[in-house]
Amino acid sequence: MKYLIYDVCCISIGRMKNRSRYEVIAAILKSVNKEETRTKIMYKAMLSNDQCKLYLDSLIRSSLVHEVNNGEKTLYRITPKGGKFLSYYDQMKELLPVGIEENLTDEHYHLST
């Protein structure tokens, strides 16, 4: 497995490629608990600029995130509906067996090689 070392963090590149849409949405929603710029959201959620823009546009249309223009910057903030989504997402993760996604990915890898 490939690793990217950035400062003192070690991040599995393969794992980031395999995140589900719900994992990405949850990462974005967690990063906008306080008002944040798109750049900070992009780094916190580990997304490219294009990916971040697409997800934010979708989350705004779905009323999960609210855009705030304060004159000099555009900031993003989670909405009550976004908070509810995040709460349900966290509950769902608690119900799933630990490591189910990694196990499915590993089994698929072994079967296809």
XYZ file of C-alpha atoms in Angstrom:
113
model
C 0.000 0.000 0.000
C 1.283 3.479 -0.855
C 1.675 6.162 1.821
C 2.014 9.900 1.626
C 4.029 11.452 4.433
C 3.112 15.074 5.124
C 4.743 16.677 8.155
C 4.114 14.110 10.891
C 0.959 12.633 9.337
C 0.952 9.336 7.523
C -2.053 8.945 5.257
C -2.980 5.899 3.251
C -3.519 7.097 -0.311
C -5.385 3.925 -1.225
C -7.859 4.478 1.596
C -8.607 8.035 0.516
C -9.357 6.863 -3.012
C -11.878 4.360 -1.697
C -13.959 6.641 0.492
C -17.666 6.444 -0.105
C -19.623 9.561 -0.986
C -21.143 9.482 2.477
C -17.679 9.451 4.066
C -16.679 12.477 1.988
C -19.916 14.304 2.829
C -19.420 13.559 6.533
C -15.824 14.851 6.364
C -17.036 18.085 4.763
C -19.876 18.528 7.256
C -17.509 17.961 10.181
C -15.145 20.583 8.763
C -17.913 23.217 8.477
C -19.141 22.865 12.055
C -17.706 26.362 12.378
C -17.671 28.707 9.402
C -14.792 27.799 7.086
C -13.420 28.864 3.720
C -13.454 26.433 0.819
C -9.657 26.129 1.021
C -9.755 24.995 4.652
C -12.591 22.570 3.891
C -10.581 21.188 0.977
C -7.586 20.448 3.211
C -9.589 19.134 6.170
C -11.656 16.800 3.964
C -8.635 15.910 1.781
C -10.252 16.855 -1.523
C -9.021 18.552 -4.658
C -10.328 22.032 -5.372
C -12.641 20.707 -8.113
C -14.007 17.913 -5.904
C -14.570 20.318 -3.028
C -16.463 22.751 -5.256
C -18.693 19.989 -6.672
C -19.509 18.579 -3.244
C -20.153 22.009 -1.707
C -22.463 22.996 -4.574
C -24.404 19.755 -4.091
C -24.552 20.167 -0.300
C -25.807 23.743 -0.679
C -28.548 22.613 -3.108
C -29.500 19.890 -0.612
C -29.620 22.436 2.247
C -26.955 20.581 4.241
C -24.507 23.496 4.022
C -25.165 27.246 3.955
C -22.980 29.747 2.103
C -22.168 32.960 4.008
C -20.717 35.988 2.194
C -19.093 38.386 4.631
C -17.862 40.879 2.043
C -14.288 39.746 1.555
C -14.648 35.943 1.798
C -17.203 33.246 1.158
C -17.604 30.975 4.153
C -19.532 27.741 4.555
C -21.463 26.554 7.593
C -23.387 23.392 8.420
C -27.196 23.762 8.568
C -29.513 22.049 11.071
C -30.376 19.559 8.301
C -26.638 18.929 7.777
C -26.244 18.360 11.510
C -29.075 15.834 11.397
C -27.407 14.031 8.468
C -24.131 13.898 10.397
C -25.892 12.521 13.470
C -27.571 9.772 11.411
C -24.276 9.015 9.657
C -22.471 8.595 12.998
C -25.272 6.310 14.268
C -25.058 4.202 11.098
C -21.289 3.817 11.532
C -21.854 2.542 15.082
C -24.222 -0.146 13.780
C -21.820 -1.485 11.146
C -19.159 -3.999 12.157
C -15.724 -2.447 12.600
C -13.665 -2.600 9.419
C -16.453 -3.828 7.132
C -15.375 -1.511 4.304
C -11.718 -2.504 4.564
C -12.662 -6.199 4.600
C -14.803 -5.835 1.499
C -12.035 -3.943 -0.280
C -9.402 -6.522 0.720
C -11.586 -9.451 -0.375
C -12.256 -7.788 -3.716
C -8.537 -7.179 -4.188
C -7.630 -10.805 -3.441
C -10.333 -12.165 -5.723
C -9.315 -10.010 -8.660
C -5.561 -10.716 -8.506
